[in-house]
Coordinates of C-alpha atoms and ligand atoms in Angstrom, one line a residue:
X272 CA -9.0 24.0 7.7
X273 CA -6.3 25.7 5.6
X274 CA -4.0 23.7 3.4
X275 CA -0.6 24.2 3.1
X276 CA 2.2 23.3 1.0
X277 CA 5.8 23.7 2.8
X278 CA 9.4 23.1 0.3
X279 CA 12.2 22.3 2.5
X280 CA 15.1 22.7 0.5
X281 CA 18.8 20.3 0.2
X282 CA 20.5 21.9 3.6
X283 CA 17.1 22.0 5.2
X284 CA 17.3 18.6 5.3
X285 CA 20.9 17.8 4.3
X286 CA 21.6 15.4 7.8
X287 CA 19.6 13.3 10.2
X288 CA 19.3 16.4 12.3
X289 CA 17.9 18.5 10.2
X290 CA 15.4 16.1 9.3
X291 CA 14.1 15.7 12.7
X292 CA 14.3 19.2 12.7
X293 CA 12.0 19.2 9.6
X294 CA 9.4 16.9 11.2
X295 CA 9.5 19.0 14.1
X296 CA 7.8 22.0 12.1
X297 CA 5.5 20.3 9.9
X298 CA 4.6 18.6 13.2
X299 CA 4.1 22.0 14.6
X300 CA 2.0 23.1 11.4
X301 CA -0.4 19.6 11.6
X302 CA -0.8 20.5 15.8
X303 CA -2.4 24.2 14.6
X304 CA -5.0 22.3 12.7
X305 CA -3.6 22.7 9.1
X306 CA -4.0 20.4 6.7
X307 CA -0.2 20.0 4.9
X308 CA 1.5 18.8 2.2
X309 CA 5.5 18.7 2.0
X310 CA 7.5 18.8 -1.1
X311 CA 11.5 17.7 -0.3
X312 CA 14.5 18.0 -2.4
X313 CA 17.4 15.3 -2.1
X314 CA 19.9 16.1 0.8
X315 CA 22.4 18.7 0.2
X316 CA 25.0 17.7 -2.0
X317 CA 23.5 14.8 -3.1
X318 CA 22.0 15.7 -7.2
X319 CA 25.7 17.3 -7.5
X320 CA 27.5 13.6 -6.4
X321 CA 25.0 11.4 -8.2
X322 CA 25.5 14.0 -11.3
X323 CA 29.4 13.4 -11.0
X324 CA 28.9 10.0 -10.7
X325 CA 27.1 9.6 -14.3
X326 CA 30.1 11.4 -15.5
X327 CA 32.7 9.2 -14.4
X328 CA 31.0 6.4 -16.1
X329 CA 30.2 8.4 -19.4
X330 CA 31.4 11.9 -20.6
X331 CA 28.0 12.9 -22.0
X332 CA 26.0 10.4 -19.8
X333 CA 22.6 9.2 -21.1
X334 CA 20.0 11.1 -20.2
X335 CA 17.3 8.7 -19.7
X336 CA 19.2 6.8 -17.4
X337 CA 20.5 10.0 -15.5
X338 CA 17.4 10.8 -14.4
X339 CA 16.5 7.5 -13.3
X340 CA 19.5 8.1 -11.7
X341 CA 19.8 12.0 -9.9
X342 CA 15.2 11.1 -9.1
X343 CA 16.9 9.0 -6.6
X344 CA 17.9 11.9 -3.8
X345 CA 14.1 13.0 -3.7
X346 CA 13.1 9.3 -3.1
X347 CA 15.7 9.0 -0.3
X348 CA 14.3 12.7 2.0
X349 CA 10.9 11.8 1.3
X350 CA 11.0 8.3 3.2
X351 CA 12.8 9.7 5.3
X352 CA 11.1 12.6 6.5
X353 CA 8.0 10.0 6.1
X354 CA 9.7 8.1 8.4
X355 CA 10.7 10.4 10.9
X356 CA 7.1 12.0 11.3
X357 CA 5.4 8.2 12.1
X358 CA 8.1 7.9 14.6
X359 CA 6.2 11.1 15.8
X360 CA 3.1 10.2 16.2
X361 CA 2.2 12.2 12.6
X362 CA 0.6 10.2 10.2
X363 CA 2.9 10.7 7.1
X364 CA 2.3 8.7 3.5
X365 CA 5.5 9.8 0.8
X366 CA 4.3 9.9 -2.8
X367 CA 7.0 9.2 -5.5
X368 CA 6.2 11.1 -8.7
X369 CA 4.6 7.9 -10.5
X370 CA 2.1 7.8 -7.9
X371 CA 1.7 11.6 -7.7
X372 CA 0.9 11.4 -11.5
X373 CA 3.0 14.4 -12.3
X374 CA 3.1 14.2 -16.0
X375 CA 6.0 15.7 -17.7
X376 CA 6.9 15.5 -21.8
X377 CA 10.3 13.4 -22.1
X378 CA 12.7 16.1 -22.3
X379 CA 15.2 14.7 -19.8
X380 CA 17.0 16.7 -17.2
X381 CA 14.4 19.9 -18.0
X382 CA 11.2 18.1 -18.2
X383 CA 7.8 20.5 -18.6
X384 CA 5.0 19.5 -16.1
X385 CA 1.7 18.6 -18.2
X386 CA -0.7 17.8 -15.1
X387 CA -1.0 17.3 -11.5
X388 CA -3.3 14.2 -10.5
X389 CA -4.6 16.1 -7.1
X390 CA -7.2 13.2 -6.0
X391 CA -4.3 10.8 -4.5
X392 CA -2.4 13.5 -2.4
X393 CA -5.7 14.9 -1.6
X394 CA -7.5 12.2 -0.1
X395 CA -4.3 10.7 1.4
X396 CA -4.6 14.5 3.5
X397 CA -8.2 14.4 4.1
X398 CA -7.2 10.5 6.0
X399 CA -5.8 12.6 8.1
X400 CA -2.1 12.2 6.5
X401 CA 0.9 14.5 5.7
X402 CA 1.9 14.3 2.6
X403 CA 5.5 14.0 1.4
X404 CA 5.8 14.6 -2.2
X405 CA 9.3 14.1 -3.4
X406 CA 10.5 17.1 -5.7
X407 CA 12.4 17.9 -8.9
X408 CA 11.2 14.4 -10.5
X409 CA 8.0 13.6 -12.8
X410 CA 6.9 10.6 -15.4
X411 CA 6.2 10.8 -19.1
X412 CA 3.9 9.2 -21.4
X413 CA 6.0 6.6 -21.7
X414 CA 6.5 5.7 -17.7
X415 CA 9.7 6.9 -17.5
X416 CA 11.2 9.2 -14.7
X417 CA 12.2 12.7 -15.6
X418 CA 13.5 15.5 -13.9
X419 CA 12.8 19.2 -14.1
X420 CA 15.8 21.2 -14.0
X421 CA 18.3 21.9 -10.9
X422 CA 16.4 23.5 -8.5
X423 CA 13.5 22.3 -9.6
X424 CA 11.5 21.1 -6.3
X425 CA 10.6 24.5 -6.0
X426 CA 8.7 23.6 -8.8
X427 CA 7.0 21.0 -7.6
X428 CA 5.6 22.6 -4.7
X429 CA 3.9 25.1 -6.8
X430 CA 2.8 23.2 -8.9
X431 CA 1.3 20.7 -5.9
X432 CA -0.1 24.1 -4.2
X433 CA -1.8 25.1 -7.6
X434 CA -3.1 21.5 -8.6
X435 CA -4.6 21.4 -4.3
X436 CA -5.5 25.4 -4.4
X437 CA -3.6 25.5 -1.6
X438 CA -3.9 28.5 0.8
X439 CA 0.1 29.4 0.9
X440 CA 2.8 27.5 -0.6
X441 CA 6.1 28.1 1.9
X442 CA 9.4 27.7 0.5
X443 CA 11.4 26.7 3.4
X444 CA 15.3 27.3 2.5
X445 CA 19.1 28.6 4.4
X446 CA 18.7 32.1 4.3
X447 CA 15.8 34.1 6.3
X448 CA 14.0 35.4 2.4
X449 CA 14.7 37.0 -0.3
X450 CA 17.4 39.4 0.3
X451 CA 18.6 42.8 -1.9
X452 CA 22.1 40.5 -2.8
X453 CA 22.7 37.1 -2.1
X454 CA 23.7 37.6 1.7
X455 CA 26.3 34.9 1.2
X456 CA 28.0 37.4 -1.1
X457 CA 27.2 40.7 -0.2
X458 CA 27.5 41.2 3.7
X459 CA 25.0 44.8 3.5
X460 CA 21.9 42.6 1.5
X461 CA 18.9 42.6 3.4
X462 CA 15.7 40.6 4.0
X463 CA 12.8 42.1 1.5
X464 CA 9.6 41.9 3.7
X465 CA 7.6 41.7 -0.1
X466 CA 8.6 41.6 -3.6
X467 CA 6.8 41.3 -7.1
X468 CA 6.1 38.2 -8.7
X469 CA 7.7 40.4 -12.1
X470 CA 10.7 41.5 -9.7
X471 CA 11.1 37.8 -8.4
X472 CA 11.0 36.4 -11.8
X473 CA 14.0 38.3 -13.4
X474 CA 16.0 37.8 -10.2
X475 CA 15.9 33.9 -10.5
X476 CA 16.6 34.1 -14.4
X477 CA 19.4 36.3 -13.8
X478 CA 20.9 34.1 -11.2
X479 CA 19.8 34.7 -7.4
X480 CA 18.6 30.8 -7.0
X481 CA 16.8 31.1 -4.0
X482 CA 13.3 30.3 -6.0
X483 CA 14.1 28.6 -9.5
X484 CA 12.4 31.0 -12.0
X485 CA 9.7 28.2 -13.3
X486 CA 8.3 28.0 -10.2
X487 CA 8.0 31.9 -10.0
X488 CA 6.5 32.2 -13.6
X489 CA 3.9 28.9 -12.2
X490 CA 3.5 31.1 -9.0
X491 CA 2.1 34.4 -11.3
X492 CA 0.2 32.5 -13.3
X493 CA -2.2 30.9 -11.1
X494 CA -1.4 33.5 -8.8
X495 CA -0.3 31.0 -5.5
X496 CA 0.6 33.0 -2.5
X497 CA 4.5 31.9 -2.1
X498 CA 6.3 32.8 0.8
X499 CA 10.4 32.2 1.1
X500 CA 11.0 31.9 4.7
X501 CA 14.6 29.8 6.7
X502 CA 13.7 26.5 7.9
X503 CA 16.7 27.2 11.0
X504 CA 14.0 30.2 12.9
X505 CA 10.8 31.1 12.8
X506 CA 11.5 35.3 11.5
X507 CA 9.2 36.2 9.2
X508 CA 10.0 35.7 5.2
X509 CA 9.4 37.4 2.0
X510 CA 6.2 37.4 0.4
X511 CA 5.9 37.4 -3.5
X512 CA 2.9 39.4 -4.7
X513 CA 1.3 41.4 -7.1
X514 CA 3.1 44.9 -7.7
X515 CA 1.3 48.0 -5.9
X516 CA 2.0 51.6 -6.0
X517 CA 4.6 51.7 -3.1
X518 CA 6.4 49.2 -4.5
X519 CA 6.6 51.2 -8.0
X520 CA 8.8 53.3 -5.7
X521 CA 11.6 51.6 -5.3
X522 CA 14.2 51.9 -7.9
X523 CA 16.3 48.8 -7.4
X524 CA 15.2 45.8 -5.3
X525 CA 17.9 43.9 -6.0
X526 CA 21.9 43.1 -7.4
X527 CA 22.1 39.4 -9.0
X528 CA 25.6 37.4 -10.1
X529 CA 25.5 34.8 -12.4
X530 CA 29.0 33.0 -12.7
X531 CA 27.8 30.4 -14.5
X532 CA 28.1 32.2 -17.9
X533 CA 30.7 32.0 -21.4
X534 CA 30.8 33.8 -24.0
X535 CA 31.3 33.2 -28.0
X536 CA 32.6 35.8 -30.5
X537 CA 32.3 35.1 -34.4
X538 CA 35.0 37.1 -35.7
X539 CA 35.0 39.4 -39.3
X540 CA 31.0 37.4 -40.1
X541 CA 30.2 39.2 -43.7
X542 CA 27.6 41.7 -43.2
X543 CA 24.4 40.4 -45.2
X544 CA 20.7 39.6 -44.9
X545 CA 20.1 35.8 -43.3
X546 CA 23.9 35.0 -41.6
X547 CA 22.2 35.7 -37.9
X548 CA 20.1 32.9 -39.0
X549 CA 22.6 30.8 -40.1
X550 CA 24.6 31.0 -37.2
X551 CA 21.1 31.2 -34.1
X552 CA 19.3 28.4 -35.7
X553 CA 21.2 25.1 -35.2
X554 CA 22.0 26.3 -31.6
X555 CA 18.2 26.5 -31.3
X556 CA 17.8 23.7 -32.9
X557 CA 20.5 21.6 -30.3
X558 CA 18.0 23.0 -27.3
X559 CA 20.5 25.4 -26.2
X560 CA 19.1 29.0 -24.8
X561 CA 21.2 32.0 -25.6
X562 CA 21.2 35.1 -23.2
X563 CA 22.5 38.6 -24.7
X564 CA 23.6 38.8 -28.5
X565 CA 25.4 41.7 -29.9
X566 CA 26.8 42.8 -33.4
X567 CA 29.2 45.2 -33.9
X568 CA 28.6 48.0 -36.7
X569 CA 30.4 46.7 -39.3
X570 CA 33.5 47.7 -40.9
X571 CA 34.3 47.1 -44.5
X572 CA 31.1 44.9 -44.8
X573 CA 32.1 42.4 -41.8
X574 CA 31.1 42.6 -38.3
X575 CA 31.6 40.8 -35.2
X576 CA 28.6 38.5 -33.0
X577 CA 29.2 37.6 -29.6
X578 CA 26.6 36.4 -27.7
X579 CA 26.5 34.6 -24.0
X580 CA 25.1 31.2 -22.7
X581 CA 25.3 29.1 -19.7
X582 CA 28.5 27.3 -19.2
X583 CA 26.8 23.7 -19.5
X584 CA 25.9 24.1 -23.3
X585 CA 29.1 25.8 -24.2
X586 CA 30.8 23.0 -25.2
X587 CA 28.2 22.0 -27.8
X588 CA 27.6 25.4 -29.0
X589 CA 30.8 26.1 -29.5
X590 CA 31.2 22.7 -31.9
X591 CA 28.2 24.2 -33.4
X592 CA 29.2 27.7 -34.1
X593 CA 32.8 26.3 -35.5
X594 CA 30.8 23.9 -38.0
X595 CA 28.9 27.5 -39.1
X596 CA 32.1 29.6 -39.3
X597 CA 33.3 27.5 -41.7
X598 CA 30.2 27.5 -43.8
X599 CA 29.8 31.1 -44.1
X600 CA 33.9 32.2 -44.1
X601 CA 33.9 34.1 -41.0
X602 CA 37.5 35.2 -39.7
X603 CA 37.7 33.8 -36.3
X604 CA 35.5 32.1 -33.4
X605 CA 36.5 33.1 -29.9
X606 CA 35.3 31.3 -26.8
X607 CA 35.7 32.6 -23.0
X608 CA 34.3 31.0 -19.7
X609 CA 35.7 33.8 -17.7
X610 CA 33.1 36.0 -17.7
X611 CA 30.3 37.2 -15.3
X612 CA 26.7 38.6 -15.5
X613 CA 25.9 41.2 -13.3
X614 CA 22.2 42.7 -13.2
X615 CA 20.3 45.1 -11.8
X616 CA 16.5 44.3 -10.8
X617 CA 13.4 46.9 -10.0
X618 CA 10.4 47.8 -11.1
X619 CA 10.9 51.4 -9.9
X620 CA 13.0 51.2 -13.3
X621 CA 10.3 51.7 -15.3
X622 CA 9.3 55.2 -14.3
X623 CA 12.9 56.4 -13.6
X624 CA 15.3 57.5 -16.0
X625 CA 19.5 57.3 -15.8
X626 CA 19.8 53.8 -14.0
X627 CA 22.4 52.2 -16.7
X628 CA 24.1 55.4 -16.8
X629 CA 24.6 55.4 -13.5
X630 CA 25.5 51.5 -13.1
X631 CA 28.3 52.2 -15.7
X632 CA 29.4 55.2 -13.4
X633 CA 29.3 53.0 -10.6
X634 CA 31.4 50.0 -12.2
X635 CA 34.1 52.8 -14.2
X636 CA 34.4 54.2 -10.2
X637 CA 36.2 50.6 -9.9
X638 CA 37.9 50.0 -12.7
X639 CA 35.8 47.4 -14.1
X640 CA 35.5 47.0 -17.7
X641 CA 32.1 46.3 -19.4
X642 CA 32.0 43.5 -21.9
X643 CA 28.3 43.6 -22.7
X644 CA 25.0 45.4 -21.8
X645 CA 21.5 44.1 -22.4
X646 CA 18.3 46.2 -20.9
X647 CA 14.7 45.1 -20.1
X648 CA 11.6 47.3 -18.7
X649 CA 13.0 46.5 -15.3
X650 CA 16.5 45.3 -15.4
X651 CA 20.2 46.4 -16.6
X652 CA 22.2 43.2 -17.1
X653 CA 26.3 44.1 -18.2
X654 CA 28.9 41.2 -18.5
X655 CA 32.6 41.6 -16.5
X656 CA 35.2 39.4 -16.2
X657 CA 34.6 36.4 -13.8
X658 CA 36.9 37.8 -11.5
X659 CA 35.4 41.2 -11.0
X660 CA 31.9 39.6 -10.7
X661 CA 31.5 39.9 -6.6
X662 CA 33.4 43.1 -6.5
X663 CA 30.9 44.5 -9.0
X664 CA 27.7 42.9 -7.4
X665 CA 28.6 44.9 -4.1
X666 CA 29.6 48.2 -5.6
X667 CA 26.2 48.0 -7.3
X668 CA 24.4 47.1 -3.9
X669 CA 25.6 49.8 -2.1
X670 CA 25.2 52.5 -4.5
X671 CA 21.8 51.4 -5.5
X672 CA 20.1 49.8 -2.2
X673 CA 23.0 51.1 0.4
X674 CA 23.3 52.0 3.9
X675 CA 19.8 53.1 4.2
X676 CA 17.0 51.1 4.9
X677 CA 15.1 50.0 1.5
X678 CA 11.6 50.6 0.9
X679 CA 10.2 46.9 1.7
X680 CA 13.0 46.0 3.5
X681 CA 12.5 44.4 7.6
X682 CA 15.4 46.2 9.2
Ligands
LIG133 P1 17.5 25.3 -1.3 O1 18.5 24.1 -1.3 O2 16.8 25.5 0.0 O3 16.6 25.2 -2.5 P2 19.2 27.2 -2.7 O4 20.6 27.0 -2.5 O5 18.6 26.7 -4.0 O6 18.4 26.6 -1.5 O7 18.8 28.7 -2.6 C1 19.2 29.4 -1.4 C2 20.5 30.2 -1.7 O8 20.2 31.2 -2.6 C3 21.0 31.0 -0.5 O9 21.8 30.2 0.3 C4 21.8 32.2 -1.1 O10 23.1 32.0 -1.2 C5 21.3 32.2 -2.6 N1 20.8 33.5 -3.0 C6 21.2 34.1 -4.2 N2 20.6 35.3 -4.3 C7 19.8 35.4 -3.2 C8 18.9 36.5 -2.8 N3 18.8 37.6 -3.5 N4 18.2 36.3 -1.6 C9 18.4 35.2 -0.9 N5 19.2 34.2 -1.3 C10 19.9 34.3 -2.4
LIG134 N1 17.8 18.2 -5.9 C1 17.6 19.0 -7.1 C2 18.8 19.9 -7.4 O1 19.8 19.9 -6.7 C3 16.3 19.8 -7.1 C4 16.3 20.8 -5.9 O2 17.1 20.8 -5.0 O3 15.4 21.7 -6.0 O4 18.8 20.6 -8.4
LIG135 MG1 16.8 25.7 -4.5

């Protein structure tokens, strides 16, 4: 009998309705003789108001007691999806991440998953059960509750379909697959029947959140079949797979946005051997990821770095980077929020030459100024101001993926 893991994601099961409506399908899946396990996320909305809530009581809430705090939402759809499928006629036993065993280390809020104890889920399923595995929330050594990272129950279920070897993990979410754009945004995106687990991987980094890019890097590397598929119809989804020559073809599979970006310039920095140190390691050191770094050519032995982060650790950084400046005698520190990441994804990129030259056409075409440009093998990142960031995501679609139908594309 084939196992299955199905993810039903915050709006899948963001009301009463939806719940039913939840129960209905894994009720569906049980009645074709599958064996199945089902990894929710809290209702939609829910992380977000429990998150707000920390804040009001603490402006840098404690982050042991956060997560005790934001596990909660998974708790609340699992029992109740649980629930709902007894009411069925379904057998249905939730398991809570203590009981799960799903080991993290004790980095709150972004916990790593150390192991999977498969023998509880697994013989709860072969009692004829479904199992509804709360998502996004793990133990440490210690016993306490951690979570993953937002998004993170995307993780979980790959994780749970690696640790059962399940046949297919299904990502049940709002939109019909992966798309070319985020459909919300761009009205011409389009369902991808397949991408690449490489393709898929820079498209959640660079900000399309319809798979959380841990899961995707889980996904390659114990190489779980992973479909993203709606949870409101029964169309066919997007598969992620290994690359093959057809799909070498396509130049640009997809436009990402990322609004949740800032930016911080370190103005007239003295151009010597060991200050990019100076200035990279405590922000390392404080856990915080940096995205693009640039330094100007200097001028009269001083140059400029500006480099980009996510708008959570700005704050921090920023005290950091001051503290430095100081230290070292730059001229200035500059800090913007404003600002946008645009990208380009495809692994057509790597055989075809003139794709950044013409994304800057494209962009110049409206007017839009280019703040920074990083490259990979198979993406062309640039940061815009915030406010040109949708204009410049469709301008990019349609020249790159357009009117016509894309290779790999359903319509
Ligand atoms: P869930 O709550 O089910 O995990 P998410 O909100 O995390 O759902 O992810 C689904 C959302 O991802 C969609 O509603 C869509 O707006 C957004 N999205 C961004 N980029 C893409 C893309 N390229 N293809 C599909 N959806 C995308
Ligand atoms: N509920 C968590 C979040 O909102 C995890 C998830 O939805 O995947 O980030
Ligand atoms: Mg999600």
């Amino acid at each position: 009998m084939p196992l299955i893991v199905q993810k039903y994601g915050g709006t899948s099961v963001g009301s009463v309705e939806r719940i039913k409506a939840v129960a209905e399908r894994v009720r569906r899946a049980a009645a074709r003789g599958d064996r199945v396990a089902v990894v929710v996320s809290a209702m939609a909305g829910e992380t977000n108001r429990l998150f707000a809530l920390a804040r009001e009581l603490g402006e840098l809430p404690d982050p042991r007691e956060t997560d005790v705090l934001v596990a909660t939402g998974e708790q609340v759809s699992a029992a109740l999806l649980a629930i709902r499928l007894n009411a069925l006629g379904c057998p249905a036993v939730s398991f809570l991440a203590h009981q799960l065993k799903l080991a993290t280390d004790s980095h709150h809020g972004r916990a790593k998953i150390k192991s999977i104890d498969r023998d509880q889920v697994m013989s709860a399923i072969e009692l004829g059960n479904i199992a509804v595995v709360a998502g996004f929330q793990g133990v440490d050594e210690r016993g306490d509750i951690t979570t993953l990272g937002r998004g993170a129950s995307d993780l979980t279920a790959v994780a749970l379909a690696a640790a059962l070897k399940a046949d297919v993990c299904e990502i049940y979410t709002d939109v019909d697959g992966v798309f070319t754009a985020d459909p919300n945004l761009c009205p011409t995106a389009r369902k991808l029947a397949r991408i690449t687990y490489d393709e898929m991987l820079e498209l959640a980094g660079l900000g399309a959140k319809v798979l959380q890019s841990r899961s995707v890097e889980l996904a390659r590397r114990y190489q779980v079949p992973l479909v993203v598929r709606s949870s409101f119809n029964d169309a066919e989804g997007t598969w992620v797979v290994q690359a093959d020559q057809a799909m070498e073809d396509v130049l640009v599979s997809g436009v990402t946005l990322d609004q949740n970006q800032s930016k911080i310039t370190l103005a007239g920095v003295e151009d010597r051997p060991g200050l990019a140190a100076r200035i990279f390691v405590p922000i390392a050191e404080a856990g915080i990821t940096v995205d693009m770094i640039i330094q100007n050519a200097s001028a009269d032995g001083r140059t400029d770095v500006t480099f980009t982060l996510g708008k959570d650790d700005s704050r921090r950084a920023l005290d950091l980077v001051k503290r430095v400046a100081a230290e070292i005698g730059a001229q200035g520190v500059r800090h913007e929020e404003q600002v946008a990441k645009v990208s380009i994804v495809g692994i057509g990129m790597r055989s075809h030459a003139g794709v950044a030259a013409k994304m800057f056409q494209v962009l110049a075409a409206e007017r839009i100024n280019i703040e920074m440009i990083a490259t990979s093998e198979i993406k062309v990142s640039v940061v815009v101001s915030s406010r040109y960031g949708e204009l410049a995501t469709r301008a990019l679609h349609d020249a790159f993926v357009g009117g016509a139908a894309a290779p790999g594309a359903n319509a």
